[in-house]
C-alpha cells in the first residue's frame, strides 16, 4: 500500500513557494559584490543568470510532472542517470544548500550592523581568534542564530506555510516600495561604461549571482502535492522565475543608478546604502526588517531542506546508516541536521561572503548540468512509464545549451569555486565507487521498476457505485464505523466503502520528505488500514483503502469526498463540544458545512453493537435522513428494534391531544419520506425538550438524530441539542446530515434565538 500525498497546492502556492525560495540572500547581499566584477553590467548579470537557470527549470518541470511522487532534483538525477550521478547531485545539492544557508546567516548579521552603529554599538573588528580562524562579532551572532535554528529543526518546530506567505508578501511590499520610491532618483550617468569590464567580468558576476535563483527548482520537491501539476508546475516555475528576474533587475537598476559606484562596488549591504541617503534611519530599518525576514527564513529553510539530502542518501545506502537516524522523541533526522548545521557554522567562520556565494553558485551549476543531462537520458531511453504532462520546449537544444553554458560559466570562475564545483563532482564519484557501488544494485533507467505514489481510482463502468468514505484514526472504533457504513449502504445494488487515514505534517514541510523519514507514523497508518481490511473480510464487506499524507485533515477528507464522488461519509466523533467557535470540532465542522454528500457522525457507546435504536423526529431538515439511517442500522443487526420519537413542547391552554396528533402525523410523514414501514412510535410532551431528549436517549443502546444546523454559527445560536446528548448519554450517538444543505438563514437563527 503506497502513500498518497494530498494535492492542495494551486498555481498561486507554487509561485509563492518558488519565489519565497529565491528571494533571499542574493538580492540583499550580492549586487555590490557582483558590481565589483562587472561594473554597471551587473544588471545584465542577473538577467543572464536567469537565462542560464531556464534550461534546468523547464527540465525540472517535465521531470516533476512525469514523476510527481518524490523529492526533486536528487531523485530525478538518480532515477535518470543512476546512483553514481545521484550521489554527486545529492552531495552537491547538500553542500550548495549549506553554503546558501551560511550566506543568508552572514548576510542577515551584516544588515544588523548599521542598526547597531546608529545606536552606538561597535560591531567591527575581530572578536575572537581561534588559531587561524578569526571571528568577528557579527559572525559570532550569525553562529548563535544558526545554533538556535539548528535546535528548532531538531525539535521539529517549523514555520507554517501561512507565516511563510506573510513573510514573502512583506518582503515583496518593502522591495517594491524601494523600487517605486527610490527609482525617481536614478541618474543616467551612473550607467556610463556599462561593458567596461568585458565578457569576463560579466560572466564572473553571473556566476556569483546565480545562487540568487537557487530556489526556483526546489518547488519540484513538492510536485506530488501540486494540484494539476501538468499545468501548475511548469507555469508556476516560469512565472516565479520571470517575476523574480524582473524584480531583481529593477532593484539592481535602481541601486546602480542611485548609489555612487565607489560606494556600491564591494558593498555587502547595498540595499541599506540605497535607502540611507533618501529615507534615513526609517528607510534603513524597513530594509533591515525585510532582509532579516528573507535571510533568516532562507537559513532556516536551508537547514531543513539540506538535512534531508544526507538522510535520503543514507536511505539509498549511499551514505552510512547513521545519517538516517531519527529521534525517537522528536521524529527528526538528528544526525543529518547536526552535521548539516555544524558544517554551515564552519563555513560562516572560515570563508568570506563573496567566496561563499561563488562556491554555492558552482555547486548549483553542477546540479543544473546534471538535471539537463537527466532529462536527455529519460527522453532517449523513453521508458513506458515516462509520460510527463508537460514536455520541455526546444528539446534537446535547450538542455544542451544549459550544459554548455554551465560548463562555460564554471571556466570563468575563480579558483576556489572551480575547485569546489569540480572537486565535489570528483569526491562524489569516488565516494560512490568505493562506498556506494558495493551497496546498491540500481543502474538508473535500466531495469528499474517505478512505483506510483498515488493509487489511481479504479476504472468503473458508466454506472457509479454508491460510495461511502470512512475516515479512520482510532483502532478501537473503526469496527463499528465499518459496520454502520456497510449497513448504511446495504440497500444499494452496487456499493463500495473507501477507508481513509490521513497523516498530517506542518505546512512548511515537503510531504514527500516527511514520508521519507516518518517511518513509525507511516507504519502505524499501514497497520490501521490493514486491520480495517481484516475487519471488512470478517464482516463480508468490500472496501478499498487510501493512505494519505496531508496538511489538514478536514480539507484532505473533503478532497477525497470530491475525488471519489462519494454519496456518504461516515466518521467518528468524540461526543463533546470543543471551543466556543468550534461546535463539533474544527475538522468535523468543515465537513458538515461543505461536504456535498450525506454526513454520518458516530460516537461509539459502551457496547459496540447497535441494539435497540431510537430516532428523534422533528421539524428539522434532517429528520428523514436520521430515520432512514436508523432503520438501516436495525436491519443489519438481528433482534434490534426501531422507535421513532417526537417531543412536543408543552404549550399553555393547548389540548395535549392536539400536540400528540401533531407529533404522530410528523412521525408518519417522516417515516413515509424515508421509506421506513416497520417501527414503534411515541410522542412525548415536555416543558424542557432538551432534558426530555437526553432522558429518552439514555433508555436505548443507540440514538440517531439530525445535526442542529449546517453552519457552525447557526448551530451555536439555535442551540446544540445533539451535542448535549452526546455529552450526557453513554450509548452510541449517531448524528446525520443530508446531502442537500439547509437553506435556513443566519438571520432566522438569530431571530429564533432572541425570541425564545
XYZ file of C-alpha atoms in Angstrom:
756
model
C 0.000 0.000 0.000
C 1.587 3.268 -1.093
C 1.246 6.707 0.417
C -0.814 9.378 -1.286
C 0.240 12.996 -0.839
C -2.634 15.426 -0.676
C -2.753 17.641 -3.768
C -3.704 21.016 -2.334
C -1.155 23.425 -3.842
C -2.587 25.622 -6.590
C -0.772 27.895 -9.031
C -0.543 30.769 -6.539
C 1.019 28.459 -3.940
C 3.563 27.154 -6.456
C 4.583 30.702 -7.368
C 4.750 31.719 -3.683
C 6.886 28.706 -2.713
C 9.266 29.202 -5.630
C 9.613 32.974 -5.161
C 9.965 32.544 -1.410
C 12.848 30.126 -2.013
C 14.552 32.564 -4.410
C 14.118 35.949 -2.733
C 16.774 35.847 -0.081
C 20.460 36.356 0.289
C 21.155 37.037 -3.401
C 19.415 40.358 -3.861
C 20.274 41.696 -0.417
C 23.993 40.892 -0.478
C 25.321 40.248 -3.971
C 24.611 43.340 -6.156
C 27.534 45.313 -4.715
C 29.943 42.364 -4.711
C 28.958 41.458 -8.282
C 29.336 45.076 -9.431
C 32.962 44.921 -8.382
C 33.331 42.196 -11.053
C 31.128 43.565 -13.872
C 30.564 47.263 -13.221
C 27.107 48.543 -14.247
C 26.679 45.374 -16.335
C 25.765 43.696 -13.031
C 22.166 44.461 -14.076
C 22.622 42.225 -17.104
C 24.363 39.592 -14.945
C 21.129 38.969 -13.020
C 19.234 38.554 -16.303
C 21.872 36.262 -17.822
C 21.816 34.140 -14.656
C 18.053 33.695 -15.046
C 18.561 32.619 -18.673
C 21.094 30.019 -17.525
C 18.618 28.712 -14.936
C 15.829 28.386 -17.522
C 17.007 25.053 -19.079
C 17.117 23.426 -15.643
C 13.738 24.946 -14.735
C 11.902 23.563 -17.783
C 13.689 20.221 -17.353
C 12.617 20.044 -13.714
C 9.060 20.936 -14.777
C 8.931 17.985 -17.192
C 10.572 15.545 -14.788
C 8.312 16.712 -11.973
C 5.133 16.045 -13.972
C 6.435 12.633 -15.056
C 7.483 11.623 -11.529
C 5.389 13.683 -9.115
C 5.993 11.268 -6.300
C 9.339 12.144 -4.827
C 11.684 14.852 -3.707
C 13.161 16.869 -6.517
C 16.439 17.064 -8.403
C 18.311 14.353 -6.471
C 15.601 11.802 -7.255
C 15.362 12.836 -10.917
C 19.118 12.562 -11.433
C 19.383 9.291 -9.511
C 16.486 7.795 -11.476
C 17.724 9.040 -14.824
C 21.489 8.621 -14.646
C 21.929 6.104 -11.888
C 23.136 6.195 -8.279
C 26.627 7.428 -9.247
C 25.295 10.673 -10.686
C 22.705 10.707 -7.912
C 25.488 10.634 -5.321
C 27.215 13.578 -6.997
C 23.927 15.500 -7.212
C 22.903 14.679 -3.660
C 26.249 15.668 -2.122
C 26.493 18.743 -4.362
C 22.990 19.952 -3.524
C 23.582 19.253 0.151
C 26.711 21.402 0.153
C 25.120 24.072 -2.052
C 22.225 24.449 0.374
C 24.649 24.651 3.295
C 26.579 27.419 1.533
C 23.343 29.213 0.713
C 22.178 28.984 4.336
C 25.562 30.224 5.561
C 25.406 33.136 3.107
C 21.945 34.036 4.421
C 23.062 33.997 8.065
C 26.166 36.075 7.396
C 24.177 38.496 5.264
C 21.497 38.848 7.894
C 24.051 39.818 10.501
C 25.719 42.289 8.121
C 22.369 44.041 7.801
C 22.075 44.308 11.564
C 25.399 46.172 11.634
C 24.033 49.596 10.525
C 21.328 49.462 13.190
C 23.932 48.752 15.853
C 26.102 51.572 14.531
C 23.183 54.037 14.673
C 22.532 53.256 18.318
C 26.207 53.499 19.248
C 27.195 49.806 19.422
C 30.604 48.894 17.979
C 30.483 45.764 15.799
C 33.676 45.960 13.766
C 36.967 44.201 14.228
C 37.960 40.727 15.326
C 36.119 39.450 18.379
C 37.866 36.129 18.876
C 40.901 34.343 17.455
C 40.935 30.550 17.349
C 44.182 29.556 15.709
C 43.909 30.562 12.060
C 40.195 31.378 12.438
C 39.217 34.933 13.309
C 35.607 35.507 14.360
C 34.029 38.934 14.249
C 31.159 39.925 16.485
C 28.692 39.693 13.591
C 29.955 36.224 12.664
C 29.567 35.165 16.257
C 25.985 36.466 16.227
C 25.376 34.523 12.995
C 26.705 31.392 14.690
C 24.412 31.914 17.703
C 21.346 32.333 15.488
C 22.484 29.324 13.456
C 22.594 27.237 16.648
C 19.067 28.384 17.510
C 17.814 27.390 14.061
C 19.525 24.002 14.350
C 17.751 23.497 17.678
C 14.421 24.485 16.140
C 14.883 21.921 13.379
C 15.988 19.287 15.882
C 12.777 19.519 17.891
C 10.665 19.716 14.750
C 9.123 23.157 15.232
C 8.786 24.543 11.712
C 7.232 27.710 10.325
C 3.758 27.349 8.957
C 3.029 27.914 5.287
C 0.758 30.808 6.225
C 3.607 32.570 8.033
C 5.911 31.920 5.085
C 3.443 33.563 2.703
C 3.115 36.559 5.013
C 6.905 36.941 5.115
C 7.103 36.769 1.321
C 4.357 39.386 0.966
C 6.122 41.691 3.452
C 9.403 41.316 1.563
C 7.745 41.985 -1.793
C 5.939 45.022 -0.387
C 9.141 46.543 1.010
C 11.232 45.725 -2.062
C 8.526 47.030 -4.383
C 8.309 50.172 -2.286
C 12.072 50.565 -2.521
C 11.936 50.478 -6.341
C 8.927 52.816 -6.544
C 10.181 55.409 -4.060
C 13.848 55.370 -4.975
C 13.559 54.966 -8.736
C 12.883 58.677 -9.251
C 16.430 59.463 -8.056
C 18.168 57.445 -10.761
C 20.926 59.323 -12.585
C 21.625 58.322 -16.183
C 25.346 58.981 -15.907
C 25.704 56.123 -13.466
C 25.421 53.612 -16.323
C 28.362 55.011 -18.296
C 30.958 52.420 -19.175
C 28.364 49.645 -18.996
C 30.620 46.980 -20.585
C 33.995 48.284 -19.458
C 34.730 45.049 -17.584
C 34.004 42.983 -20.724
C 32.645 39.449 -21.052
C 34.987 38.087 -18.387
C 33.633 40.466 -15.777
C 30.029 39.819 -16.835
C 30.390 36.044 -16.602
C 32.241 36.262 -13.290
C 29.383 38.363 -11.881
C 26.824 35.975 -13.398
C 28.461 33.036 -11.657
C 28.326 34.911 -8.372
C 24.645 35.906 -8.576
C 23.451 32.555 -9.922
C 22.756 31.437 -6.370
C 20.033 34.112 -6.257
C 17.868 31.778 -8.356
C 18.798 28.615 -6.489
C 15.287 28.092 -5.150
C 13.439 28.044 -8.464
C 13.703 24.268 -8.914
C 13.103 23.406 -5.265
C 9.325 23.501 -5.726
C 9.704 20.225 -7.660
C 10.325 18.574 -4.271
C 6.604 19.098 -3.546
C 5.426 18.144 -7.062
C 3.187 15.391 -5.714
C 1.298 17.946 -3.639
C 0.505 20.229 -6.590
C -2.995 20.260 -7.980
C -2.972 19.697 -11.767
C 0.858 19.508 -11.876
C 0.934 19.296 -15.668
C -0.208 22.920 -15.777
C 0.635 24.443 -12.411
C 4.208 23.164 -12.016
C 5.709 24.463 -15.290
C 3.556 27.598 -15.293
C 4.400 28.306 -11.648
C 8.122 27.805 -12.256
C 8.175 30.083 -15.296
C 6.016 32.758 -13.648
C 8.117 32.796 -10.489
C 11.360 32.911 -12.486
C 10.052 35.734 -14.671
C 8.664 37.778 -11.780
C 11.790 37.325 -9.681
C 14.075 38.210 -12.592
C 12.091 41.381 -13.260
C 12.192 42.351 -9.602
C 15.921 41.663 -9.334
C 16.705 43.651 -12.500
C 14.651 46.632 -11.309
C 16.276 46.648 -7.866
C 19.813 46.427 -9.260
C 18.989 49.055 -11.905
C 17.915 51.431 -9.121
C 20.943 50.577 -6.962
C 23.380 51.270 -9.785
C 21.562 54.478 -10.712
C 21.294 55.939 -7.208
C 24.479 54.879 -5.373
C 27.922 56.201 -6.135
C 29.901 53.494 -7.948
C 32.742 53.612 -5.425
C 30.255 53.059 -2.596
C 28.302 50.275 -4.293
C 31.274 48.270 -5.565
C 32.119 45.694 -2.941
C 29.261 46.739 -0.608
C 27.882 43.843 1.424
C 24.730 45.800 2.381
C 23.750 47.513 -0.901
C 20.068 47.891 -0.003
C 20.972 49.926 3.089
C 23.316 52.082 1.007
C 20.459 52.641 -1.427
C 17.843 53.913 1.041
C 20.012 55.719 3.586
C 20.646 58.927 1.548
C 16.962 59.371 0.718
C 14.952 57.983 3.650
C 17.394 57.969 6.549
C 17.023 55.763 9.598
C 13.371 54.829 8.944
C 14.212 53.529 5.467
C 17.199 51.629 6.813
C 15.042 49.970 9.487
C 12.451 48.849 6.912
C 15.101 47.383 4.641
C 16.769 45.639 7.579
C 13.389 44.140 8.567
C 12.865 42.828 5.030
C 16.414 41.500 4.927
C 16.067 39.719 8.263
C 12.760 38.138 7.224
C 14.317 36.931 3.980
C 17.692 35.836 5.255
C 16.754 34.074 8.490
C 13.854 32.359 6.719
C 16.267 31.262 3.981
C 18.758 29.979 6.556
C 16.079 28.002 8.398
C 14.772 26.526 5.149
C 18.378 25.749 4.202
C 18.948 23.669 7.336
C 15.582 21.954 6.963
C 15.972 21.123 3.275
C 19.712 20.406 3.244
C 19.470 17.943 6.133
C 17.067 15.780 4.106
C 19.708 15.104 1.434
C 22.137 13.080 3.600
C 19.079 11.385 5.075
C 17.859 10.391 1.593
C 21.362 9.327 0.532
C 21.632 7.171 3.630
C 18.245 5.597 2.950
C 19.539 4.743 -0.531
C 22.673 3.144 1.001
C 24.889 5.890 -0.424
C 25.908 7.268 2.998
C 26.388 5.492 6.342
C 23.274 4.410 8.241
C 23.893 6.994 10.969
C 22.578 9.747 8.685
C 19.175 8.029 8.639
C 18.928 8.110 12.437
C 15.578 9.535 13.540
C 14.997 10.926 17.035
C 12.550 8.736 18.936
C 11.281 11.813 20.776
C 11.077 14.490 18.089
C 10.867 12.299 14.966
C 13.530 14.335 13.155
C 16.748 13.134 11.428
C 19.103 14.242 14.194
C 22.472 13.198 12.751
C 21.692 14.765 9.381
C 20.551 18.032 10.981
C 23.554 18.271 13.322
C 26.018 17.508 10.534
C 24.387 20.000 8.198
C 24.156 22.719 10.799
C 27.682 22.173 12.033
C 29.114 22.396 8.527
C 27.114 25.570 7.907
C 28.551 27.178 11.027
C 32.084 26.186 9.957
C 31.522 27.843 6.570
C 30.411 31.042 8.322
C 33.655 31.422 10.270
C 36.091 30.290 7.560
C 35.021 31.867 4.252
C 34.323 35.477 3.237
C 30.908 36.362 1.864
C 31.891 36.581 -1.808
C 33.649 33.200 -1.748
C 30.617 31.609 -0.084
C 28.388 32.963 -2.875
C 30.719 31.844 -5.679
C 31.216 28.361 -4.250
C 27.477 27.882 -3.726
C 26.913 29.027 -7.310
C 29.446 26.497 -8.600
C 27.682 23.649 -6.805
C 24.363 24.863 -8.209
C 25.738 24.841 -11.771
C 26.903 21.228 -11.381
C 23.401 20.189 -10.286
C 21.774 22.142 -13.144
C 24.019 20.410 -15.670
C 23.093 17.000 -14.250
C 19.371 17.858 -14.343
C 19.602 18.743 -18.043
C 21.524 15.540 -18.778
C 18.948 13.521 -16.810
C 16.111 14.800 -18.973
C 18.057 13.860 -22.091
C 18.594 10.373 -20.628
C 14.880 9.943 -19.918
C 13.882 11.115 -23.392
C 16.402 8.848 -25.154
C 15.589 5.759 -23.079
C 11.852 6.595 -23.203
C 10.627 4.001 -20.654
C 6.965 3.011 -20.887
C 6.018 4.706 -17.620
C 7.566 8.056 -18.618
C 4.520 10.107 -19.632
C 5.005 13.718 -18.448
C 2.034 16.076 -18.621
C 4.424 18.841 -19.663
C 7.226 18.479 -22.199
C 10.168 20.851 -22.385
C 10.089 23.103 -25.443
C 13.067 23.149 -27.829
C 14.264 19.726 -26.663
C 17.155 18.830 -26.715
C 18.690 22.135 -27.713
C 17.680 23.999 -24.569
C 19.139 21.194 -22.408
C 22.421 21.145 -24.352
C 22.514 24.923 -24.042
C 22.180 24.535 -20.274
C 25.044 22.024 -20.196
C 27.404 24.036 -22.405
C 26.549 27.370 -20.762
C 27.021 25.869 -17.304
C 30.445 24.500 -18.208
C 31.329 27.854 -19.752
C 30.417 29.751 -16.597
C 32.464 27.336 -14.494
C 35.526 28.163 -16.577
C 35.095 31.888 -15.790
C 35.027 31.403 -12.034
C 37.841 31.948 -9.583
C 39.999 29.052 -8.485
C 38.188 28.250 -5.217
C 34.696 27.864 -6.764
C 36.167 25.891 -9.665
C 37.918 23.554 -7.290
C 34.768 23.324 -5.225
C 32.411 22.672 -8.157
C 34.630 20.166 -9.937
C 36.020 18.809 -6.678
C 32.620 17.856 -5.285
C 31.835 16.001 -8.516
C 35.105 14.088 -8.211
C 34.636 13.396 -4.497
C 31.048 12.249 -5.152
C 32.197 9.924 -7.920
C 34.967 8.451 -5.790
C 32.643 8.072 -2.795
C 30.132 6.200 -4.901
C 32.795 3.982 -6.479
C 34.352 2.877 -3.203
C 31.400 3.119 -0.795
C 28.064 3.212 -2.600
C 28.636 0.879 -5.571
C 29.130 -2.292 -3.467
C 25.939 -1.495 -1.530
C 23.461 -0.763 -4.341
C 22.360 -2.635 -7.429
C 20.487 0.130 -9.224
C 21.552 1.277 -12.682
C 19.319 4.248 -13.411
C 16.661 3.625 -16.040
C 17.819 0.138 -16.990
C 15.587 -2.470 -15.387
C 14.195 -0.091 -12.748
C 10.611 -0.564 -11.638
C 8.884 2.696 -10.900
C 6.332 2.756 -8.090
C 3.387 5.122 -8.363
C 2.964 7.184 -5.204
C -0.756 7.705 -5.668
C -3.114 4.770 -6.020
C -5.289 5.507 -9.011
C -9.027 5.336 -8.508
C -10.375 2.165 -10.106
C -11.898 2.481 -13.524
C -15.564 1.723 -13.247
C -18.418 1.288 -15.644
C -20.709 4.087 -16.672
C -22.690 3.298 -13.519
C -21.025 4.927 -10.500
C -21.274 2.765 -7.354
C -22.827 4.069 -4.146
C -19.626 5.119 -2.429
C -19.138 5.678 1.313
C -15.936 7.346 2.520
C -14.896 6.179 6.002
C -12.037 8.186 7.599
C -10.462 6.179 10.418
C -7.957 7.149 13.085
C -8.826 5.113 16.179
C -8.456 1.301 16.089
C -10.982 0.917 18.937
C -13.821 2.492 16.945
C -13.128 1.521 13.350
C -15.030 -1.792 13.553
C -18.282 -0.036 14.441
C -17.683 2.655 11.819
C -17.262 -0.026 9.153
C -20.351 -1.925 10.335
C -22.514 1.182 10.279
C -21.098 2.347 6.954
C -21.850 -1.067 5.440
C -25.349 -1.036 6.923
C -25.960 2.427 5.504
C -25.133 1.196 2.004
C -26.726 -2.270 2.331
C -29.799 -1.454 0.223
C -27.698 -0.279 -2.724
C -27.114 -2.698 -5.598
C -23.521 -1.590 -6.117
C -21.780 -0.133 -3.057
C -18.179 0.491 -2.109
C -16.503 1.616 1.111
C -13.397 3.791 0.804
C -11.469 3.662 4.074
C -9.058 6.570 4.505
C -6.421 7.535 7.029
C -4.649 10.902 6.971
C -1.235 11.678 8.445
C -0.742 15.405 8.930
C 2.549 17.311 8.645
C 3.421 21.011 9.078
C 2.729 23.429 6.219
C 6.398 24.331 5.781
C 7.480 20.752 5.202
C 7.502 18.801 1.970
C 5.050 15.917 2.277
C 7.351 13.704 0.241
C 10.244 14.404 2.615
C 8.047 13.592 5.605
C 7.132 10.228 4.045
C 10.858 9.541 3.739
C 11.608 9.662 7.453
C 8.310 9.335 9.358
C 8.640 5.555 9.375
C 6.861 4.993 12.671
C 3.795 7.068 11.767
C 3.609 5.507 8.301
C 3.874 2.054 9.859
C 1.009 2.802 12.282
C -1.076 4.096 9.388
C -0.470 0.960 7.344
C -1.294 -1.252 10.319
C -4.537 0.639 10.917
C -5.639 0.230 7.298
C -4.562 -3.423 7.233
C -6.700 -4.035 10.321
C -9.624 -2.363 8.558
C -9.192 -4.773 5.654
C -9.204 -7.720 8.077
C -12.384 -6.450 9.740
C -14.035 -5.955 6.359
C -13.153 -9.504 5.316
C -14.507 -10.839 8.598
C -17.770 -8.932 8.157
C -18.054 -9.680 4.455
C -17.689 -6.029 3.442
C -15.945 -4.921 0.270
C -13.673 -1.915 0.641
C -10.719 -0.007 -0.760
C -8.114 1.785 1.380
C -6.314 5.099 0.836
C -3.279 6.141 2.898
C -2.797 9.898 2.560
C -0.218 12.391 3.829
C -1.612 15.926 4.030
C -1.541 19.154 5.999
C -5.154 19.498 7.121
C -7.373 16.520 7.968
C -10.655 18.262 7.201
C -9.512 19.669 3.861
C -7.974 16.343 2.846
C -11.163 14.402 3.620
C -13.176 16.941 1.630
C -10.844 16.402 -1.329
C -11.258 12.620 -1.021
C -15.053 13.012 -0.965
C -14.844 15.078 -4.139
C -12.396 12.736 -5.879
C -14.480 9.667 -5.046
C -17.797 11.354 -5.879
C -18.969 9.977 -2.532
C -22.613 9.590 -1.524
C -21.924 9.432 2.201
C -19.092 9.962 4.664
C -19.122 8.041 7.951
C -16.660 9.222 10.556
C -16.026 9.133 14.269
C -16.950 11.908 16.680
C -15.788 12.408 20.265
C -19.258 13.350 21.526
C -18.084 16.526 23.220
C -18.161 20.165 22.241
C -14.922 21.969 21.535
C -14.106 25.653 21.903
C -16.826 28.256 21.503
C -16.029 28.854 17.840
C -16.000 25.116 17.160
C -19.243 23.254 17.712
C -18.212 19.676 16.942
C -14.512 20.179 16.223
C -12.642 22.023 13.501
C -12.328 19.089 11.077
C -15.888 17.849 11.532
C -17.322 21.356 11.245
C -15.639 21.764 7.852
C -17.111 18.513 6.594
C -20.607 19.209 7.900
C -20.610 22.650 6.348
C -19.013 21.840 2.989
C -19.371 18.149 2.109
C -21.641 17.704 -0.946
C -22.848 14.314 0.296
C -24.569 12.867 3.333
C -22.581 13.054 6.568
C -22.827 10.490 9.370
C -21.027 11.097 12.668
C -20.672 8.229 15.129
C -19.842 8.437 18.825
C -19.370 4.835 19.932
C -21.035 3.844 23.164
C -20.062 1.331 25.798
C -21.306 -1.534 23.619
C -20.056 -1.971 20.071
C -23.357 -3.457 18.908
C -26.196 -1.102 17.971
C -29.059 -2.856 19.808
C -32.388 -1.044 20.179
C -32.366 2.257 18.330
C -34.302 5.466 18.861
C -34.509 8.083 16.133
C -35.730 11.549 17.069
C -38.170 13.088 14.636
C -38.657 16.833 14.494
C -39.244 19.631 12.046
C -35.552 19.998 11.296
C -34.245 19.399 7.782
C -32.536 16.071 8.517
C -35.182 14.013 10.339
C -35.998 11.800 7.351
C -32.283 11.021 6.855
C -31.980 10.124 10.549
C -34.970 7.759 10.290
C -33.626 6.096 7.130
C -30.194 5.602 8.684
C -31.633 4.253 11.928
C -33.754 1.723 10.028
C -30.663 0.585 8.054
C -28.722 0.046 11.274
C -31.573 -2.007 12.776
C -31.903 -4.211 9.666
C -28.178 -5.040 9.862
C -28.430 -6.381 13.429
C -30.578 -9.314 14.464
C -33.064 -8.662 17.263
C -32.738 -4.887 17.142
C -35.768 -2.620 17.208
C -36.509 0.894 15.950
C -38.520 3.502 17.797
C -39.360 6.914 16.345
C -39.916 9.611 18.968
C -41.204 13.144 18.666
C -41.092 15.535 21.624
C -43.698 18.301 21.579
C -43.326 21.432 23.690
C -45.870 21.930 26.472
C -47.982 24.947 25.498
C -50.327 26.635 27.927
C -54.054 26.367 27.032
C -53.349 23.760 24.309
C -55.140 20.409 24.385
C -52.437 17.723 24.842
C -54.353 15.534 22.387
C -53.684 18.054 19.619
C -49.965 18.015 20.366
C -49.891 14.209 20.284
C -51.766 14.093 16.971
C -49.383 16.660 15.524
C -46.413 14.580 16.644
C -47.841 11.338 15.234
C -48.563 12.986 11.902
C -44.992 14.270 11.769
C -43.602 10.813 12.560
C -45.762 9.122 9.915
C -44.865 11.657 7.235
C -41.158 11.450 8.061
C -41.205 7.629 8.015
C -43.038 7.645 4.671
C -40.484 10.059 3.201
C -37.653 7.861 4.469
C -39.272 4.678 3.109
C -39.496 3.045 6.550
C -42.503 0.894 7.435
C -41.560 -1.163 10.496
C -41.143 0.887 13.652
C -42.651 1.745 17.011
C -43.537 5.361 17.727
C -44.031 7.619 20.694
C -44.961 11.261 21.187
C -43.893 12.949 24.408
C -44.992 16.353 25.694
C -42.468 18.167 27.835
C -41.695 21.625 29.183
C -37.951 21.025 28.769
C -37.322 19.392 25.405
C -33.560 19.102 25.794
C -33.783 17.282 29.145
C -36.517 15.020 27.806
C -34.464 14.027 24.775
C -31.471 13.211 26.988
C -33.702 11.112 29.242
C -35.222 9.167 26.334
C -31.845 8.587 24.638
C -30.489 7.120 27.875
C -33.019 4.250 27.588
C -31.669 2.971 24.259
C -28.387 1.437 23.086
C -28.206 3.826 20.142
C -29.665 7.233 19.258
C -29.895 8.731 15.770
C -30.790 12.357 15.065
C -30.004 15.169 12.671
C -27.329 17.747 13.365
C -28.650 21.077 14.544
C -27.628 23.175 11.562
C -25.076 23.129 8.764
C -23.471 26.442 9.654
C -21.420 26.443 12.864
C -22.692 29.882 13.911
C -26.290 28.856 13.288
C -25.837 25.708 15.383
C -24.387 27.753 18.206
C -27.199 30.329 18.096
C -30.041 27.835 17.726
C -28.779 25.535 20.438
C -26.787 22.306 20.247
C -29.153 19.556 21.450
C -27.317 16.759 19.571
C -24.065 17.797 21.205
C -25.719 17.878 24.636
C -26.997 14.340 24.100
C -23.524 13.269 23.024
C -22.055 14.608 26.261
C -24.661 13.162 28.635
C -25.720 9.818 27.112
C -23.472 6.753 27.326
C -24.903 4.815 24.361
C -23.936 5.114 20.714
C -24.887 8.509 19.250
C -25.229 8.997 15.502
C -25.644 12.472 14.004
C -26.645 12.774 10.357
C -26.876 15.458 7.719
C -28.364 15.083 4.259
C -26.521 15.838 1.046
C -28.725 18.874 0.470
C -27.782 21.569 2.950
C -30.413 23.518 4.790
C -31.306 26.909 3.376
C -32.244 28.296 6.760
C -30.643 31.710 7.048
C -28.417 33.032 9.779
C -30.903 35.868 10.226
C -33.706 33.418 11.035
C -31.473 31.616 13.529
C -30.723 34.887 15.331
C -34.415 35.868 15.399
C -35.431 32.489 16.800
C -32.725 32.610 19.455
C -33.636 36.133 20.573
C -37.359 35.397 20.674
C -37.096 32.173 22.647
